[in-house]
Coordinates of C-alpha atoms and ligand atoms in Angstrom, one line a residue:
Chain A
M1 CA 114.4 77.3 104.6
Q2 CA 116.4 80.3 103.3
I3 CA 118.0 82.2 106.2
P4 CA 120.8 84.7 105.8
A5 CA 124.2 84.0 107.4
E6 CA 124.8 85.6 110.8
F7 CA 125.3 89.3 111.0
S8 CA 125.0 92.0 113.6
Y9 CA 122.3 94.6 113.3
E10 CA 122.3 98.3 114.0
R11 CA 119.6 100.8 113.5
A12 CA 120.6 104.3 112.5
T13 CA 118.6 107.3 113.9
S14 CA 120.0 110.0 111.6
I15 CA 122.3 110.4 108.6
D16 CA 125.1 111.4 110.9
H17 CA 124.5 108.4 113.1
A18 CA 124.5 106.1 110.1
L19 CA 127.9 107.6 109.0
E20 CA 129.3 107.1 112.5
L21 CA 128.1 103.5 112.5
L22 CA 129.6 102.9 109.1
K23 CA 132.9 104.3 110.4
S24 CA 132.9 102.2 113.5
H25 CA 132.1 98.9 111.7
G26 CA 134.3 97.0 109.3
P27 CA 134.3 97.1 105.5
E28 CA 131.9 94.2 105.4
T29 CA 129.1 96.4 106.6
L30 CA 126.1 97.3 104.4
L31 CA 123.2 99.7 104.6
L32 CA 119.8 98.2 104.8
A33 CA 117.0 100.1 103.1
G34 CA 113.8 98.3 101.9
G35 CA 115.8 95.0 102.0
H36 CA 114.0 93.7 98.9
S37 CA 117.2 93.2 96.9
L38 CA 119.7 92.7 99.8
L39 CA 117.8 90.2 101.9
P40 CA 117.1 87.8 99.0
M41 CA 120.8 88.1 98.0
M42 CA 121.8 87.3 101.6
K43 CA 119.5 84.3 101.7
L44 CA 121.3 82.9 98.7
R45 CA 124.7 83.9 100.1
L46 CA 125.3 86.1 97.1
A47 CA 125.9 88.8 99.8
R48 CA 127.4 88.1 103.2
P49 CA 127.7 91.3 105.2
E50 CA 128.9 91.0 108.8
C51 CA 126.8 94.0 109.8
L52 CA 123.7 95.7 108.6
I53 CA 122.8 99.3 109.3
D54 CA 119.1 99.7 109.0
I55 CA 118.3 103.2 107.6
N56 CA 114.5 102.8 107.6
D57 CA 114.1 105.3 110.4
L58 CA 115.9 108.1 108.5
H59 CA 112.7 109.9 107.5
E60 CA 114.8 112.9 106.6
L61 CA 115.7 110.8 103.4
D62 CA 112.0 110.2 102.6
F63 CA 110.9 113.2 100.5
I64 CA 109.9 114.4 97.1
S65 CA 110.2 118.2 96.7
S66 CA 110.7 120.6 93.9
D67 CA 112.6 123.9 94.1
G68 CA 111.7 125.2 90.6
D69 CA 114.7 124.1 88.6
R70 CA 114.8 120.5 89.9
L71 CA 112.9 117.8 91.6
R72 CA 114.7 116.4 94.6
I73 CA 114.0 112.8 95.7
G74 CA 115.3 111.4 99.0
A75 CA 117.1 108.1 98.8
L76 CA 114.6 106.4 101.2
T77 CA 111.6 107.3 99.1
R78 CA 109.6 104.1 98.5
H79 CA 108.5 103.0 95.0
R80 CA 104.9 103.4 96.2
A81 CA 105.4 107.1 96.9
L82 CA 107.0 107.7 93.5
A83 CA 104.1 105.8 91.8
E84 CA 101.5 107.9 93.5
S85 CA 103.1 111.4 93.4
E86 CA 101.3 113.9 91.2
E87 CA 104.3 116.1 91.2
V88 CA 106.4 113.3 89.8
A89 CA 103.8 112.4 87.2
R90 CA 103.6 116.1 86.1
H91 CA 107.3 116.6 85.5
F92 CA 108.5 113.1 84.8
P93 CA 105.8 110.7 83.6
I94 CA 108.6 108.3 82.7
I95 CA 108.9 107.6 86.5
T96 CA 105.2 106.9 86.8
D97 CA 105.3 104.6 83.8
A98 CA 108.2 102.7 85.3
E99 CA 106.8 102.5 88.8
R100 CA 103.6 100.8 87.5
V101 CA 105.7 97.9 86.2
I102 CA 108.4 97.6 88.9
A103 CA 107.8 94.4 90.9
D104 CA 104.3 94.4 92.4
P105 CA 102.4 96.7 94.8
V106 CA 103.5 94.8 97.9
V107 CA 107.2 94.9 97.0
R108 CA 106.7 98.6 96.1
N109 CA 105.6 99.3 99.6
R110 CA 109.1 98.5 100.8
G111 CA 111.7 99.0 98.0
T112 CA 113.4 102.4 97.8
I113 CA 114.9 104.5 95.0
G114 CA 118.2 104.7 96.8
G115 CA 118.3 100.9 97.2
S116 CA 117.4 100.4 93.5
L117 CA 120.2 102.7 92.3
C118 CA 122.8 101.2 94.7
Q119 CA 121.8 97.7 93.9
A120 CA 123.1 98.4 90.3
D121 CA 121.3 95.4 88.9
P122 CA 121.4 95.8 85.1
A123 CA 117.7 95.0 85.1
E124 CA 116.8 97.8 87.6
D125 CA 114.3 100.1 85.9
L126 CA 115.0 103.2 87.9
S127 CA 118.7 103.3 86.9
T128 CA 117.6 103.6 83.3
V129 CA 115.0 106.2 84.2
C130 CA 117.5 108.4 86.2
G131 CA 120.1 108.1 83.5
T132 CA 117.6 109.1 80.8
L133 CA 116.6 112.1 82.8
R134 CA 120.2 113.2 83.4
A135 CA 119.8 112.9 87.1
E136 CA 122.5 113.8 89.6
V137 CA 123.0 111.8 92.8
V138 CA 124.2 113.2 96.1
I139 CA 126.5 111.0 98.2
R140 CA 127.4 111.9 101.7
G141 CA 130.5 110.6 103.5
P142 CA 132.6 111.5 106.5
D143 CA 134.2 114.4 104.6
G144 CA 131.0 115.9 103.4
E145 CA 128.9 115.7 100.3
R146 CA 129.6 115.1 96.6
T147 CA 127.3 115.2 93.6
I148 CA 127.9 113.1 90.6
P149 CA 125.9 112.5 87.4
M150 CA 123.8 109.3 87.5
V151 CA 125.9 107.7 84.7
E152 CA 128.9 107.8 86.9
L153 CA 127.2 106.0 89.8
H154 CA 127.6 102.5 88.4
R155 CA 131.0 100.9 88.0
G156 CA 129.5 97.8 86.5
P157 CA 126.8 95.2 87.4
Y158 CA 126.2 95.2 91.2
E159 CA 129.0 97.7 91.7
T160 CA 128.8 101.4 92.4
T161 CA 131.1 104.3 93.2
V162 CA 129.5 104.7 96.6
A163 CA 132.5 103.9 98.8
H164 CA 132.3 102.1 102.2
G165 CA 131.5 104.8 104.7
E166 CA 129.2 106.7 102.3
I167 CA 125.5 107.0 101.8
L168 CA 123.5 107.9 98.8
T169 CA 121.2 110.6 100.1
E170 CA 119.4 112.2 97.2
I171 CA 118.5 112.1 93.5
R172 CA 118.2 115.4 91.7
L173 CA 116.3 115.7 88.4
P174 CA 116.6 118.8 86.3
I175 CA 113.2 120.4 85.3
R176 CA 113.6 121.8 81.9
P177 CA 111.1 123.4 79.5
G178 CA 109.5 121.5 76.6
A179 CA 109.9 118.2 78.3
G180 CA 108.2 114.8 77.6
S181 CA 109.3 111.4 78.8
A182 CA 108.1 107.8 78.7
Y183 CA 109.1 104.2 79.8
E184 CA 108.3 101.1 77.9
K185 CA 108.9 97.6 79.3
V186 CA 108.2 94.1 78.2
E187 CA 108.2 91.4 80.9
R188 CA 107.2 87.7 81.0
R189 CA 104.5 88.2 83.5
V190 CA 103.2 90.9 85.8
G191 CA 105.8 92.0 88.4
D192 CA 108.8 90.4 86.7
W193 CA 112.0 92.0 85.8
A194 CA 112.3 93.3 82.2
I195 CA 113.1 91.1 79.2
A196 CA 114.0 94.5 77.8
A197 CA 112.8 98.1 78.5
A198 CA 113.5 101.5 77.1
G199 CA 113.3 105.0 78.5
A200 CA 113.1 108.2 76.5
A201 CA 113.1 111.9 77.3
V202 CA 112.9 114.8 74.8
W203 CA 113.2 118.5 75.4
L204 CA 111.6 120.4 72.5
D205 CA 112.4 123.9 71.5
D206 CA 110.6 125.6 68.6
G207 CA 109.5 122.3 67.0
R208 CA 112.9 120.7 67.3
I209 CA 114.5 118.2 69.7
A210 CA 116.8 120.5 71.6
D211 CA 118.1 117.5 73.7
A212 CA 117.1 113.9 74.2
G213 CA 117.8 111.1 76.6
V214 CA 117.6 107.4 75.6
G215 CA 118.2 104.5 77.9
L216 CA 117.9 100.8 77.8
T217 CA 117.4 98.2 80.6
A218 CA 118.6 94.6 80.8
V219 CA 120.2 94.5 77.4
G220 CA 123.9 95.1 78.1
L221 CA 124.1 98.7 77.0
D222 CA 127.2 100.5 78.4
R223 CA 126.0 102.7 81.3
G224 CA 122.5 102.1 80.1
T225 CA 122.7 105.2 77.9
A226 CA 122.4 105.2 74.1
T227 CA 124.7 108.1 73.4
R228 CA 124.7 107.7 69.6
A229 CA 120.9 107.6 69.5
E230 CA 120.7 110.7 71.6
E231 CA 123.1 112.5 69.2
A232 CA 121.0 111.4 66.2
L233 CA 118.0 113.1 67.8
R234 CA 119.5 116.4 68.7
G235 CA 118.5 119.3 66.5
R236 CA 116.0 117.2 64.5
A237 CA 112.3 117.7 64.1
P238 CA 110.6 114.8 65.9
G239 CA 109.0 112.2 63.6
D240 CA 108.9 108.5 62.9
D241 CA 111.9 108.5 60.6
V242 CA 114.1 110.2 63.1
F243 CA 112.9 107.8 65.9
A244 CA 113.6 104.8 63.7
E245 CA 117.1 106.0 63.1
A246 CA 117.7 106.5 66.9
A247 CA 116.1 103.1 67.6
R248 CA 118.4 101.4 65.1
L249 CA 121.5 103.0 66.7
A250 CA 120.4 102.0 70.2
A251 CA 119.7 98.4 69.2
E252 CA 123.1 98.3 67.5
D253 CA 124.9 99.5 70.6
C254 CA 123.4 97.2 73.1
D255 CA 124.8 93.7 73.8
P256 CA 122.0 91.4 75.2
V257 CA 122.7 87.9 76.3
S258 CA 120.4 84.9 75.8
D259 CA 118.9 83.6 79.0
Q260 CA 115.6 82.2 80.3
R261 CA 114.0 85.6 79.5
G262 CA 114.7 85.2 75.8
P263 CA 117.3 84.9 73.0
A264 CA 119.7 87.8 72.3
D265 CA 118.3 88.6 68.9
Y266 CA 114.8 88.9 70.3
K267 CA 116.0 91.2 73.0
R268 CA 117.8 93.4 70.5
H269 CA 114.7 93.6 68.4
L270 CA 112.7 94.6 71.5
A271 CA 115.3 97.2 72.4
G272 CA 114.8 99.0 69.0
E273 CA 111.0 98.7 69.1
L274 CA 110.7 99.9 72.6
V275 CA 113.0 102.9 71.9
T276 CA 110.7 103.9 69.1
R277 CA 107.6 103.6 71.2
A278 CA 109.1 105.5 74.1
L279 CA 110.2 108.3 71.9
R280 CA 106.8 108.6 70.3
R281 CA 105.1 108.8 73.7
A282 CA 107.6 111.1 75.1
T283 CA 107.2 113.5 72.2
A284 CA 103.4 113.3 72.3
R285 CA 103.6 114.2 76.0
A286 CA 106.0 117.1 75.3
L287 CA 103.5 118.4 72.8
G288 CA 100.6 118.0 75.2
Q289 CA 99.0 115.5 72.9
E290 CA 98.7 112.8 75.5
S291 CA 97.5 113.1 79.1
T292 CA 100.2 112.0 81.5
T293 CA 98.0 110.1 83.9
Chain B
M1 CA 118.9 91.0 120.2
K2 CA 115.7 92.2 121.7
V3 CA 112.7 93.0 119.5
A4 CA 109.5 94.6 120.6
M5 CA 106.5 95.2 118.3
T6 CA 102.7 95.3 118.5
V7 CA 101.2 92.2 117.0
N8 CA 97.4 92.2 116.6
G9 CA 97.1 94.9 119.2
Q10 CA 99.3 93.2 121.8
E11 CA 102.9 93.8 122.8
A12 CA 105.2 91.1 121.6
T13 CA 108.8 91.0 122.9
A14 CA 111.5 88.4 122.3
D15 CA 115.2 87.8 122.1
V16 CA 116.0 86.8 118.5
E17 CA 118.9 86.5 116.2
P18 CA 119.2 89.5 114.0
R19 CA 118.8 87.3 111.0
T20 CA 115.4 86.1 112.0
L21 CA 112.8 86.9 109.3
L22 CA 109.5 88.3 110.4
V23 CA 107.6 85.3 108.9
H24 CA 109.5 82.9 111.2
F25 CA 109.2 85.2 114.2
L26 CA 105.5 85.2 113.8
R27 CA 105.1 81.5 113.1
E28 CA 107.7 80.0 115.4
T29 CA 108.4 82.5 118.2
L30 CA 104.8 83.7 118.5
G31 CA 103.1 80.5 117.2
L32 CA 100.9 82.5 114.8
T33 CA 100.8 80.0 112.0
G34 CA 98.1 81.7 110.0
T35 CA 100.8 83.6 108.2
H36 CA 102.1 81.2 105.6
W37 CA 105.5 80.7 104.2
G38 CA 106.0 79.6 100.6
C39 CA 108.5 80.6 97.9
D40 CA 110.9 82.4 100.3
T41 CA 111.9 84.6 97.4
S42 CA 109.4 87.6 97.7
N43 CA 107.4 86.3 94.8
C44 CA 104.3 84.4 96.0
G45 CA 102.9 86.6 98.7
V46 CA 101.6 83.9 101.0
C47 CA 103.6 85.5 103.8
V48 CA 101.9 88.9 103.5
V49 CA 101.1 90.7 106.8
L50 CA 100.3 94.3 107.5
M51 CA 103.0 96.5 108.9
D52 CA 101.7 99.9 110.0
G53 CA 98.6 99.0 107.9
E54 CA 100.4 98.3 104.7
P55 CA 101.0 94.9 103.2
V56 CA 104.6 93.6 103.2
K57 CA 106.1 90.2 102.4
S58 CA 107.3 89.0 105.8
C59 CA 109.8 86.6 104.3
T60 CA 111.7 89.7 103.1
V61 CA 111.5 91.8 106.3
L62 CA 113.7 91.1 109.4
A63 CA 111.9 90.8 112.7
A64 CA 114.4 93.4 113.8
M65 CA 113.1 95.8 111.1
A66 CA 109.6 95.3 112.4
S67 CA 110.6 96.2 115.9
G68 CA 108.7 99.3 117.1
H69 CA 106.1 98.8 114.4
D70 CA 102.5 97.6 114.3
V71 CA 102.0 94.2 112.7
T72 CA 98.6 92.6 111.8
T73 CA 98.3 89.0 110.9
V74 CA 95.2 87.0 109.8
E75 CA 94.7 86.1 113.5
G76 CA 94.1 89.8 114.2
M77 CA 91.4 90.4 111.6
E78 CA 88.5 89.2 113.7
R79 CA 87.1 91.9 116.1
D80 CA 85.1 91.0 119.2
G81 CA 84.2 87.6 117.9
Q82 CA 83.0 89.1 114.6
L83 CA 84.9 88.1 111.4
D84 CA 86.1 91.0 109.3
P85 CA 83.8 91.6 106.3
V86 CA 86.7 90.5 104.1
Q87 CA 86.8 87.1 105.9
Q88 CA 83.0 86.8 105.5
G89 CA 83.3 87.7 101.8
F90 CA 85.9 84.9 101.2
M91 CA 83.5 82.5 102.9
E92 CA 80.4 83.7 101.0
C93 CA 82.0 83.8 97.5
H94 CA 84.3 80.8 97.7
G95 CA 87.4 83.1 97.8
L96 CA 89.5 80.1 98.7
Q97 CA 90.0 76.4 98.0
C98 CA 93.2 75.1 99.7
G99 CA 93.6 78.2 101.8
F100 CA 97.4 78.6 101.3
C101 CA 97.3 82.1 99.8
T102 CA 94.2 83.2 101.7
S103 CA 95.6 85.0 104.8
G104 CA 97.9 87.1 102.6
M105 CA 95.1 87.8 100.1
M106 CA 92.7 88.9 102.9
L107 CA 95.2 91.2 104.5
T108 CA 96.0 92.9 101.2
A109 CA 92.2 93.2 100.6
R110 CA 91.8 94.8 104.1
A111 CA 94.5 97.3 103.4
L112 CA 93.0 98.1 100.0
L113 CA 89.5 98.7 101.4
D114 CA 91.0 100.9 104.2
R115 CA 92.3 103.3 101.5
N116 CA 89.7 102.7 98.8
P117 CA 86.4 101.5 100.2
D118 CA 84.9 100.9 96.8
P119 CA 87.5 99.5 94.5
T120 CA 86.9 98.4 90.9
D121 CA 87.7 94.8 89.8
D122 CA 90.8 96.2 88.1
E123 CA 91.9 97.9 91.3
I124 CA 91.4 94.7 93.3
R125 CA 93.4 92.7 90.7
E126 CA 96.2 95.2 90.7
A127 CA 96.4 95.2 94.6
I128 CA 96.7 91.4 94.7
S129 CA 99.0 91.1 91.7
G130 CA 102.0 90.3 93.8
Q131 CA 100.3 87.3 95.3
I132 CA 99.8 83.9 93.7
C133 CA 96.7 81.7 94.0
R134 CA 97.0 78.3 92.5
C135 CA 93.4 77.2 93.1
T136 CA 90.8 79.8 92.4
G137 CA 91.8 81.5 89.2
Y138 CA 91.4 84.8 91.1
A139 CA 87.8 85.4 89.9
T140 CA 86.2 84.4 93.2
I141 CA 88.8 86.3 95.2
V142 CA 87.9 89.5 93.3
R143 CA 84.2 88.7 94.0
S144 CA 84.9 88.2 97.7
V145 CA 86.5 91.6 98.0
R146 CA 83.6 93.2 96.2
W147 CA 81.3 91.4 98.6
A148 CA 83.2 92.8 101.5
A149 CA 83.1 96.3 100.0
A150 CA 79.3 96.1 99.8
H151 CA 79.0 94.9 103.4
P152 CA 77.2 97.3 105.8
A153 CA 80.0 97.2 108.4
Q154 CA 82.5 98.1 105.7
Q155 CA 80.3 100.9 104.4
E156 CA 79.8 102.2 107.9
A157 CA 83.6 102.2 108.5
A158 CA 84.1 104.0 105.2
A159 CA 81.6 106.7 106.2
T160 CA 83.3 107.5 109.5
Ligands
FAD301 C1 109.9 90.0 93.6 C2 110.7 91.2 93.3 C3 110.5 91.7 92.0 C4 111.3 92.9 91.6 N1 111.1 93.4 90.4 C5 111.7 94.5 90.0 C6 111.6 95.1 88.7 O1 110.8 94.6 87.9 N2 112.3 96.2 88.4 C7 113.1 96.8 89.3 O2 113.8 97.8 89.0 N3 113.3 96.3 90.5 C8 112.6 95.2 90.9 N4 112.8 94.6 92.2 C9 113.8 95.3 93.1 C10 113.1 96.3 94.0 O3 112.9 97.5 93.2 C11 114.0 96.6 95.2 O4 113.2 97.1 96.2 C12 115.2 97.5 94.9 O5 116.0 97.0 94.0 C13 116.1 97.7 96.1 O6 115.6 98.6 96.9 P1 115.7 98.4 98.5 O7 115.3 99.6 99.1 O8 114.9 97.2 98.8 O9 117.2 98.1 98.7 P2 118.0 97.1 99.7 O10 117.7 95.7 99.3 O11 117.8 97.5 101.1 O12 119.5 97.5 99.3 C14 120.0 97.2 98.0 C15 121.5 97.6 98.0 O13 121.7 99.0 98.1 C16 122.4 99.4 99.2 N5 121.8 100.7 99.7 C17 120.5 100.8 99.9 N6 120.2 102.1 100.2 C18 121.4 102.8 100.1 C19 121.8 104.2 100.3 N7 120.9 105.1 100.6 N8 123.1 104.5 100.1 C20 124.0 103.5 99.8 N9 123.7 102.2 99.6 C21 122.4 101.9 99.8 C22 122.3 98.3 100.2 O14 123.5 98.2 101.0 C23 122.3 97.1 99.2 O15 123.6 96.8 98.8 C24 112.1 93.5 92.6 C25 112.3 93.0 93.9 C26 111.6 91.8 94.2 C27 111.7 91.3 95.6
FES302 S1 107.1 83.3 101.1 FE1 107.2 85.4 101.1 S2 106.6 86.0 99.1 FE2 106.6 83.8 99.0
FES303 S1 93.3 78.9 97.6 FE1 94.8 77.5 97.1 S2 96.4 78.9 96.6 FE2 94.8 80.2 96.7

């Protein structure tokens, strides 16, 4: 029987209350969102907090809203809500793509976007998605709020720049014209973590790629972002030759390891192939040539 | 710590350790062994119960997190001596062999039918895709849920 080691439990009633609780408890205190990464880790003693602060009652962090220029997503928004949101699908079909293949529907009832990003697992799909979309994340602490780009959230695997005493409260995604995005993942079986996955976003202007985002999941790419591939796309007319060049650069820049999900050379091959497919679909969507549902 | 939740329509309160998982609270503290416990790693789905009407894997929820919420287990599916149409469907269509996955499958099916009274085979397969059955090959489970969807009681409930 897998049971976590002993800990004390507190339930926060508001963001301010959660901040107070964090302050009054020691550094070995963790926030508990959906618990679908943290509790399995605690069962295996890979995490051993002395105190958990349950934030599931913070409905103020469970929202999806757009204010014209950006889509704002509360940290406690569940995978399920993201998967089913029409507003999300309209602006960022990459999120809908990813949510269809993150875990399974029952896990998606509990897991949250904030927990996903703060878990900082290199195989976490939403980290790649948010990086690709140039998201900003809002972090609240005792001294107020700070906003940082998604790519600065992760310090490394399982490590973030959210300090003890702070809470990730919100994810902000810029809504820009001419946009199309897509996510492509290959897994061993339904509901599994990625063998490899790629996210792509393009912003077209006058038939050219004004800007592009390319990200990779689970293949050891620094910060999950393929910067050289993005540069290769900028200013070019979209087409298979340009995508192939971007895919080649992304595959070159990643550093997959061989494990039970597959050998490194296979994963590198997948990385390139999935970047190409994601770019094709993202572009078709930007041009209105594919329905986003 | 004290937890208090509604389980199958009745108040359940108990003193538990914060680390008590919902699955063990249901099985051991309340003696409701219809909820099964299998992989312990959020993968197999035999521990699925409904929390506020939605399926969750109870091996990955603390009893403390369920406090204040409404939990339904397989023991709560029967109403006034009448089996839920989903339960009848599983009997009629051989939706089970060993029965290990069955309570979780039936609860997920119930939640699906509550939102979508006439699901397609694909929608049923998607809904149960986080739950493993080692016996049936799933075909008879899908058939059982279709049977339940076509049941007069289910259609009446959908119409109201
Ligand atoms: C069987 C299974 C399969 C899965 N498959 C996939 C998959 O294919 N792809 C994928 O991307 N994910 C997958 N997941 C992970 C799933 O998406 C998790 O739900 C998610 O990683 C964590 O979200 P959570 O809300 O459960 O976080 P929790 O487990 O509650 O928390 C995770 C970490 O984040 C911290 N935290 C949580 N919220 C905040 C906050 N607001 N501010 C600061 N810190 C916070 C916690 O302290 C903890 O350290 C899978 C999980 C399971 C159980
Ligand atoms: S025991 Fe909970 S998912 Fe297997
Ligand atoms: S009936 Fe035996 S596991 Fe499903």
